[in-house]
Every structure is written in structure tokens, then in C-alpha cells.
Coordinates of C-alpha atoms and ligand atoms in Angstrom, one line a residue:
M277 CA -38.0 -37.4 -3.0
S278 CA -35.6 -35.1 -4.8
K279 CA -35.1 -31.3 -4.6
R280 CA -35.5 -29.3 -7.1
I281 CA -32.1 -28.1 -8.5
Y282 CA -32.4 -24.4 -10.3
D283 CA -30.4 -24.0 -13.4
T284 CA -29.6 -19.8 -11.9
V285 CA -31.4 -19.0 -9.0
I286 CA -31.2 -15.0 -8.7
I287 CA -30.8 -13.6 -5.2
G288 CA -32.1 -10.0 -6.0
G289 CA -34.9 -8.5 -7.9
G290 CA -33.4 -5.0 -8.6
P291 CA -33.0 -4.5 -12.7
S292 CA -29.6 -6.6 -12.7
G293 CA -31.7 -9.7 -11.0
Y294 CA -35.0 -9.3 -13.5
S295 CA -32.4 -8.5 -16.8
A296 CA -30.3 -12.1 -15.9
A297 CA -33.7 -13.5 -15.0
L298 CA -35.2 -12.4 -18.4
Y299 CA -32.2 -13.2 -20.1
A300 CA -31.8 -17.0 -18.4
S301 CA -35.5 -18.0 -18.9
R302 CA -36.0 -16.9 -22.0
A303 CA -32.0 -18.8 -22.7
G304 CA -34.5 -22.1 -20.6
L305 CA -32.7 -22.0 -18.2
D306 CA -35.2 -23.2 -14.9
T307 CA -34.3 -19.2 -13.3
L308 CA -35.2 -18.7 -9.3
V309 CA -35.3 -14.9 -8.6
I310 CA -35.4 -15.1 -4.6
E311 CA -36.1 -10.9 -3.3
K312 CA -37.0 -9.9 -0.4
M313 CA -39.0 -7.2 -0.1
S314 CA -40.5 -6.4 -3.0
A315 CA -39.1 -5.9 -7.2
G316 CA -37.2 -3.6 -8.2
G317 CA -35.0 -2.8 -5.5
Q318 CA -33.2 1.1 -5.3
M319 CA -35.3 1.4 -8.1
M320 CA -38.3 0.8 -6.5
L321 CA -38.0 4.2 -4.8
T322 CA -37.4 6.6 -7.6
D323 CA -40.4 8.4 -8.9
I324 CA -38.8 9.0 -11.6
I325 CA -36.2 8.1 -14.1
E326 CA -34.9 10.0 -17.1
N327 CA -31.6 8.8 -17.5
Y328 CA -32.9 4.6 -19.0
P329 CA -32.7 5.0 -22.8
G330 CA -36.4 4.6 -24.6
F331 CA -39.1 7.3 -22.2
K332 CA -38.2 10.0 -23.4
D333 CA -40.3 11.8 -21.3
G334 CA -38.7 9.5 -18.2
I335 CA -40.8 6.1 -16.9
D336 CA -41.4 6.0 -12.6
G337 CA -40.1 3.8 -10.6
F338 CA -42.9 1.5 -9.5
T339 CA -43.3 0.9 -13.4
L340 CA -40.4 -0.2 -14.9
S341 CA -39.8 -2.3 -12.1
E342 CA -43.1 -3.5 -12.4
N343 CA -42.4 -4.3 -15.9
M344 CA -39.3 -5.7 -15.6
R345 CA -40.2 -8.9 -13.3
I346 CA -43.5 -9.3 -15.7
Q347 CA -41.0 -9.7 -18.9
A348 CA -38.9 -11.7 -17.2
E349 CA -41.2 -14.3 -16.0
K350 CA -43.5 -14.0 -19.1
Y351 CA -40.8 -16.5 -20.3
G352 CA -40.6 -18.1 -17.3
A353 CA -38.6 -17.2 -14.8
E354 CA -40.5 -17.3 -11.4
T355 CA -40.2 -14.5 -8.1
V356 CA -40.3 -16.2 -4.9
Y357 CA -40.0 -13.2 -1.7
D358 CA -38.3 -15.2 1.3
E359 CA -34.0 -13.5 2.8
I360 CA -31.1 -15.0 2.3
S361 CA -29.4 -15.7 5.7
S362 CA -26.7 -17.4 4.7
C363 CA -25.0 -19.6 1.9
E364 CA -22.5 -22.3 0.8
L365 CA -21.2 -20.9 -3.4
S366 CA -18.0 -23.3 -3.2
G367 CA -19.6 -26.6 -4.8
T368 CA -20.9 -27.6 -7.7
V369 CA -24.3 -27.3 -6.4
K370 CA -25.3 -23.5 -4.9
K371 CA -26.8 -24.4 -0.3
L372 CA -28.5 -20.8 -0.2
C373 CA -30.4 -20.6 3.1
G374 CA -33.4 -19.0 3.2
F375 CA -35.9 -17.8 6.1
S376 CA -38.2 -19.9 4.9
K377 CA -36.3 -23.3 3.4
E378 CA -32.6 -23.9 1.6
Y379 CA -32.9 -23.3 -2.4
L380 CA -30.2 -25.2 -4.4
A381 CA -28.8 -24.5 -7.4
K382 CA -26.0 -24.7 -10.2
T383 CA -25.4 -21.0 -10.6
V384 CA -25.9 -18.2 -8.9
I385 CA -26.3 -14.1 -9.6
I386 CA -26.0 -12.2 -6.4
A387 CA -27.3 -9.3 -7.4
A388 CA -28.6 -7.6 -4.3
G389 CA -27.7 -4.7 -5.0
A390 CA -26.6 -1.7 -2.4
S391 CA -28.2 0.8 -0.2
P392 CA -28.0 4.5 2.1
R393 CA -26.2 4.1 4.5
K394 CA -27.9 5.7 7.4
L395 CA -27.0 7.8 10.6
G396 CA -27.9 6.5 13.0
L397 CA -30.1 9.7 14.4
D398 CA -33.1 8.2 17.0
K399 CA -36.0 10.4 14.8
E400 CA -34.2 8.8 11.2
E401 CA -36.5 6.2 11.0
K402 CA -39.3 7.7 12.3
L403 CA -38.4 10.3 9.9
T404 CA -37.3 8.8 6.6
G405 CA -40.1 9.6 3.6
R406 CA -41.4 13.3 5.9
G407 CA -38.3 15.3 6.0
V408 CA -35.2 12.5 5.4
H409 CA -34.6 11.3 2.6
Y410 CA -31.1 9.6 0.9
C411 CA -32.4 10.3 -2.4
A412 CA -31.8 14.4 -3.6
H413 CA -33.3 13.2 -7.4
C414 CA -35.7 11.0 -6.1
D415 CA -37.9 13.6 -2.9
G416 CA -35.7 16.7 -3.8
R417 CA -39.2 18.2 -6.0
F418 CA -40.3 19.1 -2.5
Y419 CA -38.2 22.0 -1.5
K420 CA -39.1 23.9 -3.9
D421 CA -38.0 27.3 -2.2
K422 CA -37.5 25.6 1.2
T423 CA -34.2 24.9 3.6
V424 CA -32.5 21.8 4.0
A425 CA -29.5 20.5 4.8
V426 CA -27.2 17.9 2.9
I427 CA -25.0 15.4 5.2
G428 CA -21.6 14.5 4.0
G429 CA -18.9 14.9 1.4
G430 CA -18.5 13.4 -1.1
N431 CA -19.1 13.4 -5.2
S432 CA -22.8 12.2 -4.2
A433 CA -23.0 14.5 -1.0
V434 CA -21.5 17.1 -3.4
A435 CA -23.4 16.7 -6.2
D436 CA -27.1 16.7 -4.5
A437 CA -25.9 20.1 -2.6
L438 CA -25.6 21.3 -6.2
Y439 CA -28.7 19.7 -7.3
L440 CA -30.6 21.0 -3.7
S441 CA -29.6 24.2 -4.9
K442 CA -31.4 24.6 -7.8
L443 CA -34.5 23.9 -6.9
A444 CA -33.9 25.4 -2.6
K445 CA -34.1 28.7 -1.7
K446 CA -30.8 27.5 0.6
V447 CA -28.3 24.6 1.1
Y448 CA -26.4 24.3 4.3
L449 CA -23.7 20.4 3.8
I450 CA -21.9 20.0 5.9
H451 CA -19.4 17.8 6.2
R452 CA -17.5 15.8 9.7
R453 CA -14.0 17.2 8.0
D454 CA -12.5 20.5 6.9
T455 CA -12.3 19.3 4.0
L456 CA -14.6 18.2 1.0
R457 CA -13.8 14.3 -0.2
A458 CA -16.0 15.2 -3.4
T459 CA -13.4 16.2 -7.2
K460 CA -12.1 19.1 -8.0
I461 CA -14.6 19.1 -11.1
Y462 CA -17.9 19.9 -8.1
L463 CA -15.9 22.5 -6.7
Q464 CA -15.9 25.1 -9.0
P465 CA -19.6 24.9 -9.4
L466 CA -19.9 24.0 -5.8
S467 CA -18.1 28.4 -4.5
Q468 CA -20.8 29.5 -7.7
A469 CA -24.2 28.4 -5.7
S470 CA -24.0 31.7 -4.0
N471 CA -27.2 29.1 -2.0
I472 CA -25.0 25.9 0.1
E473 CA -23.8 27.3 2.8
I474 CA -20.6 25.0 4.2
I475 CA -20.2 23.9 7.6
Y476 CA -17.5 22.2 8.0
D477 CA -15.9 20.4 11.1
S478 CA -18.9 19.0 12.2
V479 CA -21.5 16.4 12.6
A480 CA -25.6 16.3 13.0
E481 CA -26.3 14.5 16.5
D482 CA -30.4 14.8 16.3
I483 CA -33.1 15.4 14.7
V484 CA -35.3 18.5 15.3
G485 CA -38.9 18.4 15.4
E486 CA -41.2 15.6 16.6
N487 CA -43.4 14.6 13.1
R488 CA -42.1 16.8 10.6
I489 CA -37.8 18.3 10.1
D490 CA -38.0 21.6 12.2
G491 CA -34.1 22.0 11.7
L492 CA -30.7 19.8 13.1
K493 CA -28.9 19.9 15.6
I494 CA -25.2 20.0 15.2
R495 CA -21.9 19.9 16.6
N496 CA -18.6 21.6 15.8
V497 CA -16.2 18.3 16.4
K498 CA -13.3 20.8 16.6
D499 CA -14.2 23.0 19.5
S500 CA -17.2 21.2 21.3
K501 CA -19.4 23.9 19.7
A502 CA -23.7 23.1 19.5
R503 CA -25.6 24.6 17.3
D504 CA -29.4 24.4 15.7
I505 CA -29.5 24.7 12.2
T506 CA -33.7 25.2 10.6
C507 CA -34.7 23.8 7.4
D508 CA -37.3 21.7 6.0
G509 CA -35.6 18.4 5.2
I510 CA -32.3 16.9 4.8
F511 CA -30.4 14.6 2.6
I512 CA -27.8 11.5 3.3
S513 CA -25.6 11.3 1.4
I514 CA -22.7 9.5 3.4
G515 CA -22.3 6.5 1.4
R516 CA -23.4 3.4 0.2
K517 CA -23.9 -0.4 1.9
P518 CA -23.3 -3.1 -0.3
E519 CA -25.8 -5.8 0.9
T520 CA -23.5 -8.6 1.0
D521 CA -23.6 -9.4 4.8
F522 CA -24.9 -12.7 4.1
L523 CA -22.0 -13.9 1.9
G524 CA -20.1 -15.4 4.7
D525 CA -15.9 -15.9 4.1
E526 CA -15.5 -17.7 1.0
I527 CA -16.4 -15.1 -1.7
G528 CA -14.2 -12.1 -2.3
L529 CA -15.4 -8.8 -0.6
D530 CA -13.6 -5.3 -1.3
D531 CA -13.0 -3.2 1.6
S532 CA -16.4 -2.0 0.7
G533 CA -18.0 -4.9 1.0
Y534 CA -18.5 -5.5 -2.4
I535 CA -17.8 -8.3 -4.6
I536 CA -15.0 -8.2 -6.4
A537 CA -16.2 -8.9 -9.9
G538 CA -14.8 -7.3 -13.1
E539 CA -17.3 -5.9 -16.3
D540 CA -17.4 -10.5 -16.9
T541 CA -19.2 -10.4 -13.8
K542 CA -17.7 -13.5 -12.2
T543 CA -16.4 -13.9 -9.2
N544 CA -13.5 -16.1 -7.1
L545 CA -16.1 -19.2 -7.5
S546 CA -17.2 -21.1 -10.2
G547 CA -20.2 -21.0 -11.3
V548 CA -21.3 -16.7 -9.1
F549 CA -21.6 -14.1 -11.3
A550 CA -21.9 -9.9 -9.0
A551 CA -24.3 -8.5 -11.3
G552 CA -25.2 -4.9 -10.9
D553 CA -24.5 -2.7 -7.6
V554 CA -23.3 -4.8 -5.7
R555 CA -19.7 -5.8 -7.1
T556 CA -17.0 -3.2 -7.2
K557 CA -17.9 -1.0 -10.6
R558 CA -17.0 2.9 -11.7
L559 CA -21.3 4.0 -12.7
R560 CA -24.2 2.6 -10.0
Q561 CA -26.9 2.9 -12.6
V562 CA -29.9 1.2 -13.4
V563 CA -28.6 1.5 -17.2
T564 CA -25.7 -0.6 -16.0
A565 CA -27.5 -3.0 -13.5
V566 CA -29.4 -4.3 -16.9
A567 CA -26.5 -4.0 -19.2
D568 CA -24.5 -7.2 -15.9
G569 CA -28.0 -8.8 -15.5
A570 CA -27.9 -10.2 -19.4
V571 CA -24.2 -10.6 -19.1
S572 CA -24.2 -13.1 -16.2
A573 CA -26.9 -15.0 -17.1
E574 CA -24.9 -15.5 -20.7
L575 CA -22.0 -16.7 -18.0
A576 CA -24.1 -19.4 -15.8
M577 CA -25.1 -20.6 -19.0
E578 CA -22.1 -20.9 -20.9
Y579 CA -20.4 -22.6 -17.4
I580 CA -23.3 -25.4 -17.2
E581 CA -23.3 -26.0 -21.2
R582 CA -18.5 -26.0 -20.3
E583 CA -18.9 -27.4 -16.9
N584 CA -21.3 -30.3 -18.9
I585 CA -23.7 -30.3 -14.7
I586 CA -25.6 -33.3 -14.5
I587 CA -26.7 -33.9 -11.6
Ligands
NAP866 P1 -18.1 8.3 -0.2 O1 -16.7 8.8 -1.7 O2 -17.5 7.0 0.1 O3 -18.4 9.8 0.7 C1 -19.0 9.3 1.5 C2 -18.8 10.9 2.5 O4 -19.7 11.2 3.8 C3 -17.4 11.0 2.6 O5 -17.5 12.1 2.6 C4 -17.5 10.9 4.8 O6 -16.7 11.6 5.5 C5 -18.5 10.9 4.0 N1 -19.6 10.3 5.7 C6 -19.5 8.9 5.5 N2 -19.7 8.9 7.1 C7 -20.4 9.7 7.8 C8 -21.0 9.5 9.5 N3 -21.1 8.8 9.6 N4 -21.2 11.3 9.5 C9 -21.1 11.8 8.4 N5 -20.3 11.9 7.1 C10 -20.1 10.8 6.9 O7 -20.0 8.1 -0.6 P2 -20.8 8.4 -1.9 O8 -20.3 10.1 -2.1 O9 -21.8 8.1 -2.1 O10 -19.9 8.1 -3.1 C11 -19.7 6.9 -3.5 C12 -19.1 5.9 -5.2 O11 -19.7 7.0 -6.4 C13 -17.1 7.1 -5.0 O12 -16.5 5.7 -5.6 C14 -17.6 8.5 -5.5 O13 -16.1 9.1 -6.3 C15 -18.8 7.4 -6.9 N6 -19.8 8.7 -7.1 C16 -19.4 9.3 -8.1 C17 -19.2 10.2 -8.9 C18 -19.4 11.2 -10.1 O14 -19.7 12.4 -9.9 N7 -18.0 11.4 -10.5 C19 -21.1 11.4 -8.0 C20 -21.7 10.1 -7.5 C21 -20.4 9.4 -6.3 P3 -15.5 11.6 5.2 O15 -14.8 12.1 3.9 O16 -14.6 12.0 6.0 O17 -14.7 10.1 4.9

């Protein structure tokens, strides 16, 4: 029996993946979404999304994720839960190796997203969601009138510190160097936020507390002095890591591991597209992810027609 060859296989069931699935399946393509955990990606972890148009009071990430999946499946897209470990994407028929089976496709849309970088502290994983957080906008509201520490020195860390300063009593911003990486636009509001204390040249070494956060042990990298900070929550904001490790070296990645692709979502490989947070882009948001999904499906369709792929 010959193996099924999908018109398009979409790796990742976040907003870009299901938007691609919706457009592809509505256009009549035989469409499969491969998701390793549950539909929604990072969006699933977001309590309330207030900047996705059409929901005047915002919408929770879980509901929006589920709605996107159900809407795409209504038009025939299928979902399997599997994790792709390796792939061969250069040929006319693309091969994707999952843990449970191999998938074949005429086109592939990589919509695998990006996940927050971890610090690698001993209790970081155990206390994630119970005092350790990676998204200030999602979880900041638990810290009204409390004390929090934000780790990082880039735009995200500073934006998170500013956001949290409006809720929390006190915010420590802990950065490993003596200058912030964040752009100038943030520096004035930062200097005006009286409840933010910036601690430069310092790294987090340990979380104080067993089943909840009591504080953070930090060390000054210049004089090696250790110091304990008392806080109720820790927000780690040290950048994001694109989910591209499984791709091998066929596909063009930038220095940070993002797939090099423009607004047309085309990669260096014919018939392979990159949509959403996984590709090089300026603004990583649900609204830009769904736009990428639509574009990638349209181009996948065009590719199949143009190349007249009959297998
Ligand atoms: P980022 O710019 O890569 O900054 C990461 C920060 O975390 C850096 O300050 C880095 O320190 C620090 N860091 C990295 N690894 C660390 C570790 N192991 N321990 C301690 N500190 C560590 O990441 P981002 O802030 O998430 O921003 C990602 C992209 O989105 C950037 O291009 C950014 O401009 C963009 N963005 C833009 C806005 C905006 O409003 N325009 C808002 C958010 C994000 P070093 O400085 O020492 O390397």
C-alpha cells in the first residue's frame, strides 16, 4: 500500500499553524497539522489576549487556541500529536520523522514557534508557574502589591519590569552587565519608575524557597559578592529560543536559530515555508502569526499548482 502524501504538512499547532491549516484546508488541500503538546503553542499559556482584534474584552489563550483548531478541522484539516525529530526537506516529496511514524508531504509549513530561554537554576523547572514565570503580561497580576525580580537586560526584560512596576510594590531588574541592551525609548520611563531598582553586573545563582519563592540569591560578577533578595516572584526574560533544532542543516537559519524568511514566508528550500515566531521578523504576536499562516498556505497552494506535483 502506498503511503499517504499530504499536500501540506504544518509543523506546529499555534496561531500561525492553524491559520495556515484553515487557509489550506478551505482551499481543498489535504492538510495535516503535527503538534507535539496541545493546540495553541505559547498562546495557550496566555491568560488573556487583549491585542488580537475582534475581541473587545480580550480572549483567553486556551479558548482562542481551541477555536482556531476547531475552525481549521471544520474544513478538513487533520491534527496528529507527535514530535518531529528530523526531516528531509530538499526533495519533491518532503519526509518528516516523528516519534510514532514518518509523514510525507508535497509542501511543509514550519510553524513550530519559539519558547522562552531558561536560566537553568536548580529549582527553576519545579517552581515554574509557582513563582517562576516567563511572561509578565500573563502572570503579573498575581503580584499586585508584592515584590518581584525580573532577570534580563533587553527590551523584553525592561518592558516586563515597567509593566510589573504598575502592579507590584517593588521590582528588581537584575542584569548581568553594567549596561542595558534595551533601546533608548525604554530608558526614560525606567528612570521615572520609582519602584524599580536596577541591579547591574549580577547573575542569579539560586532560588530561595522550596515550594514557593522566598527570594533569589544573586552574585555580583565584578566583586564576586553574594546577596539575597527577598521577593515573591521571579520573571525570567532573557530572550526566546526558536524551535528549530530538529531541522538539521538544509534550511537557512540566522545566528539566533530563527528560519530566514521574509513576509512571503519562503525559505531557501522550494515548497518549504516558515510562519509565525519561528521565522526572522520584527514583531512576534498572534496577529502577525496568523497573517504568516495565511500567506504560507497561499504560497504552498501556488507552489503545488506551479510545479504540477503529481505523485
Ligand atoms: P534579547 O534582546 O536577546 O535580550 C536578552 C537579554 O537577556 C540580554 O540583556 C541578555 O544579556 C540577557 N541574557 C541572556 N542570557 C542570559 C543568561 N543566561 N543570564 C542572564 N541574562 C541573560 O531578548 P528580548 O529582550 O527577549 O528581545 C527579543 C527581541 O524582541 C529583540 O530583538 C527585541 O528588540 C525585540 N523586542 C522588542 C520590543 C519593543 O518594544 N520594541 C519589546 C520586546 C522585545 P546581555 O545584554 O548581556 O546579552
